[in-house]
Amino acid sequence: MYPFANPPSFVFLFFAYVMERENDAQFIVKPTHKPFPKPKSP
């Protein structure tokens, strides 16, 4: 319940985690239009 007792801290940690994983997230979020290589494509 500590995170709930301090919402700002939890939110700050969440954003910090997102920014920390931004590099890895780019590889997962960017290819959303084509998560898998189409078999018909070269």
mmCIF file of C-alpha atoms in Angstrom:
data_model
loop_
_atom_site.group_PDB
_atom_site.id
_atom_site.type_symbol
_atom_site.label_atom_id
_atom_site.label_comp_id
_atom_site.label_asym_id
_atom_site.label_seq_id
_atom_site.Cartn_x
_atom_site.Cartn_y
_atom_site.Cartn_z
ATOM 1 C CA MET A 1 0.000 0.000 0.000
ATOM 2 C CA TYR A 2 3.047 2.247 0.095
ATOM 3 C CA PRO A 3 2.744 3.207 -3.603
ATOM 4 C CA PHE A 4 -0.935 4.026 -3.022
ATOM 5 C CA ALA A 5 -0.007 6.100 0.026
ATOM 6 C CA ASN A 6 2.345 8.134 -2.172
ATOM 7 C CA PRO A 7 0.807 8.362 -5.656
ATOM 8 C CA PRO A 8 3.366 10.961 -6.867
ATOM 9 C CA SER A 9 6.227 8.613 -6.001
ATOM 10 C CA PHE A 10 4.602 5.695 -7.797
ATOM 11 C CA VAL A 11 3.888 7.837 -10.865
ATOM 12 C CA PHE A 12 7.435 9.195 -10.836
ATOM 13 C CA LEU A 13 8.860 5.676 -10.674
ATOM 14 C CA PHE A 14 6.526 4.602 -13.477
ATOM 15 C CA PHE A 15 7.636 7.430 -15.755
ATOM 16 C CA ALA A 16 11.263 6.804 -14.793
ATOM 17 C CA TYR A 17 10.816 3.143 -15.757
ATOM 18 C CA VAL A 18 9.257 4.140 -19.086
ATOM 19 C CA MET A 19 12.089 6.550 -19.847
ATOM 20 C CA GLU A 20 14.601 3.897 -18.787
ATOM 21 C CA ARG A 21 13.018 1.333 -21.109
ATOM 22 C CA GLU A 22 12.435 3.872 -23.890
ATOM 23 C CA ASN A 23 15.374 2.478 -25.854
ATOM 24 C CA ASP A 24 13.994 -1.065 -25.686
ATOM 25 C CA ALA A 25 10.423 0.157 -26.149
ATOM 26 C CA GLN A 26 11.321 1.797 -29.464
ATOM 27 C CA PHE A 27 12.095 -1.617 -30.926
ATOM 28 C CA ILE A 28 8.752 -2.951 -29.687
ATOM 29 C CA VAL A 29 6.506 0.079 -30.307
ATOM 30 C CA LYS A 30 7.899 1.263 -33.649
ATOM 31 C CA PRO A 31 7.323 -1.973 -35.631
ATOM 32 C CA THR A 32 3.679 -2.084 -34.507
ATOM 33 C CA HIS A 33 2.546 -1.774 -38.122
ATOM 34 C CA LYS A 34 4.565 -4.897 -38.964
ATOM 35 C CA PRO A 35 5.350 -6.936 -35.822
ATOM 36 C CA PHE A 36 6.180 -9.946 -37.996
ATOM 37 C CA PRO A 37 7.853 -10.073 -41.431
ATOM 38 C CA LYS A 38 5.222 -10.759 -44.062
ATOM 39 C CA PRO A 39 5.894 -14.092 -45.837
ATOM 40 C CA LYS A 40 4.905 -12.553 -49.186
ATOM 41 C CA SER A 41 7.433 -9.745 -48.694
ATOM 42 C CA PRO A 42 11.086 -10.323 -49.639
#
